[in-house]
XYZ file of C-alpha atoms in Angstrom:
734
model
C 132.862 89.126 134.213
C 130.439 91.233 132.135
C 129.390 90.401 128.573
C 130.998 93.475 127.178
C 134.335 92.579 128.419
C 133.811 89.134 127.122
C 133.090 90.349 123.609
C 136.126 92.543 123.668
C 138.280 89.806 124.104
C 136.980 87.866 120.921
C 136.997 88.855 117.473
C 135.787 87.476 113.969
C 138.458 85.678 112.024
C 137.643 86.842 108.582
C 139.718 84.397 106.900
C 138.332 81.529 108.707
C 134.801 82.901 108.083
C 135.066 83.119 104.280
C 137.284 79.919 104.125
C 134.030 78.179 105.078
C 132.761 78.855 101.667
C 135.621 76.945 100.192
C 135.001 73.959 102.526
C 131.456 73.786 101.682
C 131.438 74.730 97.979
C 130.175 71.260 96.986
C 127.153 71.753 99.141
C 126.491 75.403 98.099
C 126.854 74.384 94.244
C 124.643 71.315 94.493
C 121.735 73.559 96.133
C 122.289 76.271 93.620
C 122.059 73.816 90.751
C 119.009 71.975 92.116
C 117.058 75.327 92.797
C 118.195 76.662 89.110
C 117.073 73.334 87.531
C 113.786 73.737 89.447
C 113.327 77.273 88.237
C 114.222 76.453 84.760
C 111.441 73.455 84.651
C 108.952 75.872 85.914
C 109.732 78.581 83.419
C 109.891 75.667 80.774
C 106.445 74.166 81.525
C 104.663 77.224 82.648
C 101.802 78.443 80.410
C 102.769 81.327 78.493
C 100.834 84.547 78.969
C 100.477 87.425 76.491
C 99.660 90.852 77.283
C 97.983 93.564 74.947
C 97.751 97.376 75.529
C 95.045 99.750 74.360
C 95.422 103.582 75.291
C 92.705 106.251 75.776
C 93.090 110.052 75.964
C 90.754 111.841 78.254
C 89.976 115.350 77.342
C 87.120 117.615 75.736
C 85.595 115.863 72.473
C 83.333 118.717 71.290
C 84.025 120.194 67.951
C 84.705 123.891 67.552
C 82.042 123.920 64.870
C 79.287 122.452 67.237
C 80.140 124.106 70.424
C 77.208 126.042 71.997
C 77.192 129.873 71.247
C 78.901 131.805 73.898
C 81.010 129.154 75.197
C 84.666 128.503 74.597
C 87.128 125.606 74.861
C 88.539 127.265 77.953
C 85.176 126.852 79.714
C 85.774 123.059 80.105
C 88.623 122.460 82.488
C 91.394 120.049 81.674
C 91.040 116.782 83.529
C 93.293 116.492 86.347
C 94.815 113.279 88.321
C 91.590 112.813 90.127
C 89.524 112.894 86.913
C 91.870 110.366 85.355
C 91.625 107.988 88.379
C 87.785 108.320 88.221
C 87.834 107.275 84.466
C 90.123 104.499 85.472
C 87.453 102.981 88.085
C 84.943 103.460 85.394
C 86.759 101.257 82.902
C 87.474 98.630 85.321
C 83.833 98.479 86.593
C 81.851 95.265 86.385
C 79.199 96.695 84.302
C 81.689 97.219 81.368
C 83.436 93.941 82.013
C 80.014 92.296 81.875
C 79.314 93.948 78.356
C 82.816 92.751 77.065
C 82.236 89.110 78.362
C 78.905 89.008 76.731
C 80.106 90.231 73.618
C 83.265 87.755 73.220
C 81.314 84.929 74.981
C 84.059 84.642 77.539
C 82.058 82.137 79.888
C 82.698 79.410 77.170
C 86.290 79.805 77.467
C 88.182 77.486 80.091
C 90.533 80.358 80.776
C 87.739 82.269 82.396
C 85.760 79.605 83.962
C 87.668 77.409 86.522
C 85.137 74.620 86.392
C 86.227 73.905 82.668
C 89.859 73.229 83.514
C 89.940 71.915 87.083
C 92.963 69.797 87.610
C 92.729 66.509 89.604
C 94.644 68.189 92.481
C 92.019 70.831 92.619
C 89.170 68.229 92.786
C 90.974 66.419 95.641
C 91.371 69.583 97.498
C 87.536 70.508 97.072
C 86.616 67.061 98.210
C 88.745 67.264 101.333
C 87.348 70.813 102.070
C 90.706 72.630 101.749
C 89.361 74.609 98.786
C 86.010 76.118 97.829
C 84.215 74.748 95.115
C 83.883 77.090 92.092
C 80.571 75.592 91.077
C 78.990 77.284 93.930
C 79.967 80.760 92.421
C 77.679 82.000 89.843
C 79.126 81.682 86.184
C 79.054 85.511 85.792
C 80.967 86.115 89.017
C 83.694 83.587 87.992
C 84.162 85.165 84.716
C 84.387 88.789 86.305
C 86.890 87.534 88.750
C 89.002 86.117 86.244
C 88.862 89.274 84.051
C 89.649 91.331 87.159
C 92.865 89.210 87.857
C 93.972 89.699 84.123
C 93.073 93.320 83.674
C 95.139 96.119 84.692
C 93.984 99.774 84.054
C 96.206 102.622 84.879
C 96.751 106.227 84.109
C 99.888 106.964 82.362
C 102.060 109.327 84.626
C 102.043 112.917 83.744
C 99.564 112.629 81.037
C 95.902 112.543 80.400
C 96.409 108.926 78.812
C 94.939 105.586 80.283
C 96.283 102.306 79.548
C 94.164 99.258 79.304
C 96.283 96.020 79.641
C 94.990 92.482 79.442
C 96.841 89.231 79.760
C 95.713 85.999 78.205
C 96.938 82.606 76.998
C 95.747 83.785 73.521
C 97.430 86.724 71.833
C 94.544 87.540 69.716
C 92.165 87.276 72.652
C 94.146 89.418 74.745
C 93.961 92.209 72.106
C 90.546 91.651 71.363
C 89.423 92.079 75.129
C 91.678 95.434 75.353
C 89.812 97.060 72.237
C 86.540 95.760 73.453
C 86.868 97.102 76.884
C 87.895 100.605 75.369
C 84.997 100.597 72.838
C 82.584 99.746 75.549
C 83.774 102.509 77.746
C 83.256 104.924 74.714
C 79.811 103.498 74.277
C 79.068 103.978 77.950
C 80.238 107.697 77.861
C 77.948 108.394 74.961
C 74.976 106.601 76.364
C 75.524 108.639 79.466
C 75.528 111.901 77.485
C 72.299 110.724 75.648
C 70.542 110.006 78.929
C 71.658 113.360 80.064
C 70.335 115.220 76.994
C 67.170 113.391 77.136
C 66.496 114.125 80.791
C 67.428 117.733 80.057
C 64.771 118.129 77.172
C 62.143 116.217 79.548
C 63.012 118.904 82.237
C 63.416 122.004 80.119
C 60.040 121.654 78.108
C 57.577 122.115 81.096
C 59.893 124.688 82.516
C 59.857 126.721 79.494
C 56.124 126.661 79.151
C 55.765 127.736 82.835
C 58.390 130.607 82.421
C 56.727 131.998 79.365
C 53.354 132.494 81.334
C 55.379 133.881 84.233
C 57.133 136.406 82.098
C 53.891 137.575 80.716
C 52.333 138.069 84.048
C 55.578 140.109 85.293
C 55.533 142.395 82.529
C 51.798 142.919 82.728
C 52.300 143.906 86.287
C 55.078 146.366 85.332
C 52.826 148.140 82.805
C 50.011 148.322 85.188
C 51.798 149.829 87.776
C 53.300 152.413 85.721
C 49.958 153.452 84.424
C 48.381 153.594 87.813
C 51.214 155.739 89.512
C 51.473 158.129 86.559
C 55.145 157.643 86.318
C 55.914 159.530 83.106
C 59.316 158.838 81.802
C 61.637 161.559 80.539
C 65.092 161.463 79.007
C 67.672 159.223 80.053
C 65.093 156.719 81.201
C 64.243 158.962 84.203
C 61.007 159.977 85.848
C 59.750 163.218 84.583
C 59.275 164.939 87.981
C 62.761 164.004 88.852
C 64.129 165.508 85.654
C 61.982 168.855 85.701
C 63.378 169.054 89.420
C 66.847 168.692 88.125
C 66.393 171.395 85.332
C 64.793 173.806 87.822
C 67.632 173.552 90.167
C 70.015 174.184 87.441
C 68.162 177.321 86.431
C 67.719 178.603 90.184
C 71.643 178.336 90.619
C 72.140 180.366 87.445
C 69.594 183.034 88.384
C 71.113 183.453 91.812
C 74.461 183.794 90.342
C 73.148 186.423 88.089
C 71.510 188.380 90.834
C 74.668 188.145 92.976
C 76.723 189.432 89.949
C 74.419 192.481 89.350
C 74.238 193.536 92.869
C 78.113 193.184 93.162
C 78.483 195.523 90.145
C 76.033 198.154 91.162
C 77.527 198.327 94.704
C 81.049 198.780 93.255
C 79.843 201.634 90.997
C 77.965 203.411 93.651
C 81.008 203.237 95.948
C 83.113 204.723 93.109
C 80.793 207.588 92.739
C 80.469 208.315 96.317
C 84.282 208.356 97.069
C 84.922 210.157 93.981
C 87.249 207.409 92.596
C 87.873 206.645 89.045
C 85.270 204.722 87.370
C 87.830 203.157 84.874
C 88.296 200.159 86.968
C 84.639 199.229 86.971
C 83.812 196.573 84.034
C 80.186 197.787 83.549
C 81.343 201.297 82.965
C 84.039 200.411 80.740
C 81.768 198.327 78.582
C 79.488 201.415 77.984
C 79.867 202.819 74.570
C 78.793 206.101 75.538
C 81.083 206.543 78.501
C 83.822 205.517 76.253
C 83.135 208.176 73.537
C 82.880 210.669 76.279
C 86.288 209.368 77.670
C 87.688 210.032 74.233
C 86.432 213.533 74.091
C 87.861 214.229 77.602
C 91.317 213.122 76.537
C 90.962 215.275 73.462
C 89.977 218.260 75.372
C 92.865 217.787 77.946
C 95.229 217.523 75.028
C 94.032 220.802 73.486
C 94.505 222.637 76.923
C 97.856 221.188 77.340
C 98.838 222.479 73.806
C 97.455 225.978 74.509
C 98.934 226.306 77.940
C 102.318 226.684 76.381
C 101.380 229.915 74.766
C 98.334 231.051 76.471
C 97.513 231.827 80.109
C 94.767 230.197 82.236
C 92.221 233.056 81.924
C 92.440 233.090 78.345
C 89.113 232.803 76.944
C 89.916 229.980 74.632
C 91.580 228.008 77.489
C 88.568 228.719 79.704
C 86.048 227.565 77.222
C 88.005 224.199 76.805
C 87.825 223.824 80.684
C 84.153 224.376 80.709
C 83.772 221.675 78.187
C 85.898 219.271 80.049
C 83.765 220.001 83.118
C 80.487 219.218 81.343
C 82.108 215.736 79.986
C 82.842 214.882 83.733
C 79.285 215.527 84.575
C 77.925 213.504 81.781
C 80.181 210.680 82.624
C 78.820 210.542 86.201
C 75.215 210.807 85.038
C 75.903 207.743 82.758
C 77.269 205.800 85.906
C 74.124 206.607 87.579
C 72.236 205.095 84.974
C 74.490 202.065 84.836
C 73.826 201.613 88.642
C 70.035 201.865 88.181
C 70.298 199.280 85.316
C 72.124 196.866 87.473
C 69.817 197.427 90.538
C 66.641 196.778 88.277
C 68.486 193.569 87.100
C 69.141 192.381 90.431
C 65.629 193.010 91.465
C 64.434 190.901 88.367
C 66.836 188.104 89.330
C 65.464 188.184 92.911
C 62.095 187.720 91.836
C 62.892 185.120 89.517
C 64.669 183.235 92.124
C 61.828 183.371 94.337
C 59.724 181.888 91.785
C 62.027 179.198 91.130
C 62.320 178.160 94.778
C 58.586 177.893 94.982
C 58.627 175.623 91.859
C 61.538 173.391 93.173
C 59.794 173.007 96.468
C 56.686 171.814 94.692
C 58.969 169.501 92.562
C 60.651 167.997 95.320
C 57.535 166.846 96.895
C 56.349 165.306 93.665
C 59.744 163.570 92.935
C 59.917 162.191 96.351
C 56.509 160.507 95.641
C 57.785 159.447 92.229
C 60.975 157.984 93.791
C 58.957 155.836 96.059
C 56.808 154.416 93.180
C 60.038 154.162 91.112
C 61.516 151.674 93.682
C 58.414 149.618 93.426
C 58.547 149.710 89.661
C 62.179 148.754 89.453
C 61.563 145.687 91.775
C 58.726 144.635 89.338
C 61.113 145.355 86.156
C 63.874 143.184 87.759
C 61.772 140.241 88.299
C 60.205 140.391 84.817
C 63.956 140.821 83.607
C 65.273 137.592 85.473
C 62.383 135.533 84.219
C 62.750 136.624 80.883
C 66.613 135.998 80.947
C 65.923 132.553 82.470
C 63.429 131.828 79.694
C 65.903 132.821 76.935
C 68.425 130.524 78.556
C 66.224 127.456 78.922
C 65.034 127.951 75.330
C 68.657 128.219 74.032
C 69.606 124.938 76.065
C 66.396 123.088 75.043
C 66.911 123.687 71.324
C 70.728 122.584 71.725
C 69.655 119.316 73.650
C 66.716 118.691 71.243
C 68.740 118.957 68.234
C 71.524 116.629 69.589
C 68.978 114.057 70.401
C 67.463 114.229 66.959
C 70.794 114.056 65.057
C 72.399 111.409 67.692
C 75.370 113.741 67.920
C 76.857 112.649 71.292
C 80.604 113.532 71.536
C 82.361 112.064 74.361
C 85.227 113.414 76.267
C 87.758 110.748 75.275
C 89.099 109.028 72.291
C 91.127 105.989 71.528
C 94.750 106.932 71.040
C 95.976 103.521 69.783
C 94.141 100.163 69.804
C 95.686 96.885 71.080
C 97.524 94.561 68.731
C 98.171 90.756 69.131
C 101.602 90.462 70.813
C 104.160 88.074 69.254
C 106.117 87.230 72.357
C 104.858 86.289 75.763
C 105.461 88.402 78.780
C 105.622 85.552 81.070
C 107.421 83.278 81.627
C 110.840 84.779 80.722
C 113.068 81.437 81.028
C 116.302 83.492 81.047
C 115.570 85.865 83.740
C 113.746 83.498 86.093
C 116.575 81.036 85.881
C 119.277 83.736 86.478
C 117.412 85.223 89.304
C 116.935 81.815 90.909
C 120.544 80.850 90.517
C 121.835 84.065 92.055
C 119.324 84.073 94.858
C 119.972 80.482 95.832
C 123.757 81.147 95.443
C 123.497 84.200 97.792
C 121.059 82.498 100.299
C 123.478 79.606 100.680
C 126.504 81.686 101.071
C 124.829 83.627 103.786
C 123.502 80.631 105.431
C 126.884 78.968 105.441
C 128.705 82.205 106.729
C 126.062 82.466 109.459
C 126.528 78.906 110.552
C 130.289 79.360 110.708
C 129.780 82.477 112.816
C 127.267 81.252 115.266
C 129.106 77.903 115.781
C 132.146 79.776 117.002
C 134.374 78.331 114.714
C 135.078 81.806 113.036
C 136.161 83.307 116.502
C 139.591 84.307 117.374
C 141.115 86.169 120.479
C 140.817 89.859 119.911
C 143.920 92.136 119.465
C 145.179 93.093 122.829
C 143.226 90.356 124.618
C 144.791 88.729 127.696
C 145.047 85.250 126.336
C 148.711 84.233 125.537
C 149.795 82.095 122.758
C 150.141 78.467 123.952
C 151.860 75.766 122.272
C 149.697 72.680 121.152
C 149.762 69.729 123.765
C 148.283 66.453 123.605
C 145.143 65.448 125.511
C 145.723 63.707 128.868
C 146.132 60.036 128.516
C 143.945 57.649 130.617
C 145.513 55.580 133.161
C 145.455 51.843 132.894
C 145.251 50.821 136.582
C 141.875 49.911 138.161
C 139.590 52.741 138.954
C 138.365 51.444 142.340
C 140.772 50.953 145.216
C 140.476 48.040 148.044
C 142.079 50.154 150.633
C 139.786 51.560 153.297
C 140.268 55.043 152.257
C 138.835 54.141 148.741
C 135.880 52.341 150.386
C 134.967 55.620 152.414
C 134.420 57.338 148.762
C 130.798 58.561 148.546
C 131.152 58.658 144.814
C 132.803 55.900 142.864
C 133.909 56.923 139.147
C 132.931 54.116 136.521
C 136.076 52.596 134.868
C 137.238 53.937 131.622
C 136.267 50.745 129.537
C 133.168 48.702 129.915
C 134.930 45.688 131.422
C 136.559 45.081 134.853
C 140.201 43.803 134.819
C 140.534 40.081 135.484
C 142.950 40.464 138.240
C 140.439 42.236 140.526
C 138.474 39.736 142.478
C 134.867 39.825 143.683
C 135.873 41.234 146.931
C 137.583 44.245 145.425
C 134.393 45.557 143.491
C 132.942 48.961 144.399
C 130.837 48.960 147.585
C 126.986 49.078 146.840
C 124.869 51.815 148.041
C 123.421 49.681 150.937
C 126.965 48.869 152.264
C 127.827 52.658 152.080
C 124.678 53.378 154.227
C 125.401 50.549 156.510
C 129.048 51.329 157.058
C 129.547 55.162 157.324
C 133.022 56.346 156.267
C 135.547 56.756 158.677
C 137.081 60.321 159.356
C 140.613 60.664 157.704
C 143.265 62.881 159.284
C 144.477 65.930 157.080
C 148.241 65.299 156.216
C 148.848 67.944 153.605
C 146.337 70.642 154.814
C 143.561 69.647 152.303
C 139.949 70.746 152.514
C 136.808 68.859 151.942
C 134.233 69.211 149.229
C 131.946 71.650 151.417
C 134.742 73.851 152.268
C 135.827 74.099 148.660
C 132.358 74.991 147.447
C 131.968 77.702 150.276
C 135.449 79.144 149.149
C 134.205 79.326 145.625
C 130.981 81.108 146.370
C 132.814 83.447 148.896
C 135.449 84.511 146.592
C 132.947 84.933 143.686
C 135.370 83.026 141.317
C 134.199 82.619 137.629
C 136.562 79.372 136.981
C 137.553 76.509 139.134
C 140.354 74.319 137.573
C 140.722 70.993 139.123
C 143.855 68.749 138.600
C 143.606 65.069 139.577
C 147.075 63.668 139.584
C 145.871 60.330 140.802
C 143.966 59.905 137.530
C 140.151 59.434 137.138
C 139.589 58.102 140.608
C 139.778 61.627 141.973
C 137.558 63.281 139.088
C 134.584 62.895 141.543
C 135.901 65.949 143.650
C 135.008 68.151 140.653
C 131.661 66.637 140.321
C 130.735 67.095 143.911
C 132.108 70.674 144.113
C 129.986 71.566 141.079
C 126.846 70.050 142.455
C 127.324 71.784 145.926
C 127.679 75.133 144.202
C 124.581 74.494 141.995
C 122.565 73.481 145.150
C 123.382 76.838 146.444
C 121.614 78.578 143.773
C 124.498 79.540 141.160
C 124.504 78.755 137.468
C 127.236 76.038 137.402
C 128.659 74.045 134.358
C 131.362 71.369 134.492
C 133.695 70.925 131.632
C 135.127 67.586 131.290
C 138.735 67.475 129.791
C 139.582 63.942 130.849
C 140.395 61.301 128.443
C 137.900 58.882 129.548
C 135.063 61.120 130.559
C 135.466 60.194 134.142
C 133.847 63.465 135.472
C 130.842 63.590 132.817
C 129.755 59.813 132.860
C 128.203 59.964 136.434
C 126.519 63.006 135.639
C 124.920 61.813 132.194
C 124.921 58.045 132.761
C 126.403 57.873 129.288
C 129.494 58.587 127.286
C 127.883 59.139 123.974
C 126.830 62.633 124.069
C 128.594 65.286 121.833
C 130.921 67.406 123.842
C 134.246 69.464 123.903
C 135.841 67.480 121.132
C 132.775 67.993 118.834
C 132.864 71.655 119.378
C 136.683 71.940 118.914
C 136.418 69.951 115.605
C 133.718 72.157 114.266
C 130.947 69.312 114.411
C 128.660 70.953 116.874
C 127.781 74.346 118.481
C 127.463 75.219 121.910
C 123.734 74.299 122.125
C 124.654 70.907 121.170
C 127.314 69.982 123.681
C 125.784 71.527 127.020
C 123.701 68.937 128.761
C 121.875 69.039 132.030
C 123.147 67.075 135.061
C 120.746 64.189 135.959
C 121.093 64.678 139.651
C 121.414 68.369 140.119
C 120.731 71.695 138.380
C 124.200 71.779 137.038
C 125.031 71.612 133.458
C 127.854 69.595 131.841
C 129.973 69.631 128.794
C 131.178 65.915 128.419
C 134.297 64.845 126.278
C 132.412 64.084 123.243
C 132.557 61.623 120.505
C 134.996 63.549 118.005
C 138.466 62.446 117.112
C 140.726 63.909 119.788
C 143.740 64.291 117.437
C 141.688 66.326 115.165
C 139.954 68.367 118.189
C 143.401 69.208 119.529
C 144.284 70.933 116.366
C 142.067 73.544 117.434
C 143.251 73.614 121.059
C 144.040 77.399 120.724
C 140.223 78.068 120.675
C 139.822 76.779 124.222
C 140.377 80.321 125.729
C 137.782 81.593 123.655
C 135.350 78.913 124.516
C 136.170 79.489 128.243
C 135.516 83.155 127.957
C 132.011 82.327 126.230
C 131.201 80.014 128.989
C 132.148 82.358 131.945
C 129.817 85.030 130.339
C 127.020 82.621 130.592
C 127.444 80.851 133.867
C 128.382 81.981 137.516
C 130.889 79.470 137.848
C 132.775 76.963 135.219
C 134.363 73.902 136.837
C 136.934 72.316 134.759
C 137.972 68.692 135.427
C 141.639 68.441 133.809
C 142.741 64.969 135.002
C 146.393 64.461 135.542
C 147.421 67.624 133.767
C 150.456 69.765 134.456
C 150.947 73.630 134.794
C 151.374 74.073 131.194
C 148.347 72.016 130.414
C 146.042 74.012 132.546
C 147.731 77.658 131.522
C 145.214 78.173 128.601
C 142.269 77.585 130.797
C 143.300 80.230 133.523
C 141.709 83.631 133.382
C 140.284 86.329 135.489
C 138.756 85.019 138.760
C 140.215 81.532 138.478
C 140.717 79.115 141.430
C 143.010 76.165 140.934
C 142.321 72.932 143.204
C 144.205 69.650 143.270
C 142.106 66.674 143.842
C 143.492 63.784 146.024
C 142.467 60.575 147.638
C 145.769 59.917 149.554
C 148.527 62.047 150.814
C 151.013 60.095 148.877
C 154.399 61.263 147.084
C 152.541 61.575 143.778
C 150.076 64.018 145.083
C 153.019 65.983 146.860
C 155.040 66.206 143.626
C 152.158 67.476 141.564
C 151.332 70.132 144.084
C 155.029 71.179 144.325
C 155.328 71.559 140.486
C 152.038 73.515 140.311
C 153.257 75.862 143.047
C 156.673 76.446 141.588
C 155.121 76.976 137.950
C 152.991 80.098 139.207
C 150.175 78.522 141.149
C 151.084 79.535 144.673
C 147.534 79.642 145.838
C 146.779 75.985 145.031
C 144.127 74.359 147.049
C 144.085 70.631 147.908
C 140.617 69.161 148.209
C 139.507 65.572 148.893
C 136.162 63.908 148.365
C 136.725 61.372 151.353
C 134.186 61.652 154.010
C 131.478 63.886 152.083
C 128.059 62.790 152.096
C 125.685 64.142 149.326
C 122.734 65.867 150.740
C 119.078 64.571 150.118
C 118.232 61.512 148.046
C 118.232 61.031 144.291
C 115.140 62.005 142.237
C 112.721 59.298 141.457
C 113.515 57.256 138.608
C 117.309 58.149 138.938
C 119.956 56.046 140.487
C 122.701 57.662 142.824
C 125.897 58.919 141.364
C 127.484 57.549 144.576
């Protein structure tokens, strides 16, 4: 049967589980009170510790009135988390702590020197080598270690503030140390700035002197090169040749435009004269005053001719005279147009000559400008070098004056300030008697409750059949009663038994003679048992073991109607199956422990009654057989009446055992069908042990068959010889 199937057949009885808290309330209360009392005593007698806190703000400390010229407050970035973390490490550095310890003479206080307050226990541990001797550590290191243990420096979240916490037995000392650490930190930052300024002045002094010489040399090179290359400067800081070239180029463009305009105007007037077209559309003609007056006279004559034509004929002398004057005016206008053409042509020729001259001058200036450009490049390089050196000199001189003045006046602002000084606390932060005692009480109460619940759960006492499991409810029955007749029989059949079960009590009945005592091992070897003929179809131990192995049964229930004498059958079958390599456990449910005594040589071991009475767990009641690899659960030492009150847990116990072992053999003694019904489950074989085929055995077999066990098998130990010999140091069970 699988473990999953077994787990599905059981469930946790929550009522039984939490009822264990009520059953064990006295133990839980006792442990809780003891732990609470110890915690209260510890808190009451512990040395009180006081904690003082000083706070610093990390930020620019430069005043707006002393800030260097040209710089603003934005030039200095606001410290971030990394900067604050760095300052935290600086504050807790050994150098600052050494200064504080020296200032306050902490090495003289027992709180900071373990050698001054060593307890007798510490001295004993040092003598036996379980603790290092603090005297071997230098005094300064001991003080620093104690300060580190009591110091806590941290950055306040989402701010630029740093808190300096220090704890001590003396509240005034705690406040003094916190304030002194803050002052030592501020002083160290000021000293760092002083050293930085001193180093800057020492560096800048020689650099300034050297730069002054280099600037003079660079400016002298610029002047010498300008004089050597004859680079004359014009307007707009340009070379004269380049400036002249620019001006001539502009003039050349203007002359060319004037020439082109004159030639175009002359050509347009010439075409108008040649084609006989009107000269009124030519701008040059229209701009001539003489032509304009001639045009006015021409218009006047045309008007007069038109007026006279209304009364006079064309050949009239007056009309003819006016027409003659009009023809003369047209000739004069054309003559004037010819003059304009000649003037424009002369203007174009003059512009062409001027253009030629300008082109020649431009070509000459191009060559001169090209040479001047090459020289200007070299000059510019010299000027840049001189300008850079002069700028660097001016910067160095300004920084030197700033650093020198700060050193002289001892003005060294640090980038931090003390937000609040530490004050002597009035109440200790440790120990808090109320919280410590309450926490100890709650914790001990919870732990004891959890331990009690776990113990109840793991012991199996809080387990019950799950809903829908195959176990039926069975009425409680009494344990089988031990029989009072003698265990050993004097008949030949009994003398042939290979295993003799010990009597239920320690004495042999008085009515049994010496000749009726159990045969010894030597007699058994000397007189081999005689074969007994089968009367009821019984099988021997070997056949029973083979049947269990072949069928793969998980449980084997043995009923012994003849009492404890036949209990040896279950023992022999369990050992046979175990020798075959299977994991076998024998559960002894007889009243006298007849099945488990030969396997353990004692009846004082805890067993099934202890498990049912919740006095033991599975691991406490399972024992190894002294003569085989099988395991055995004896009857136990608990009160049988109390154990039988929990008889309904037997199916759960059987289910748990079958999941751990290949075969569970149960010796029930002279039980009936109702008595073994709670032990039967899946894969169960029922056997009836017999020594003689008498009426008692026959009636027991018939009752079992009639009450639902038709596959009952009869088995007898008579004639069985255990294989091998007992292990050295162990006596035989036979």
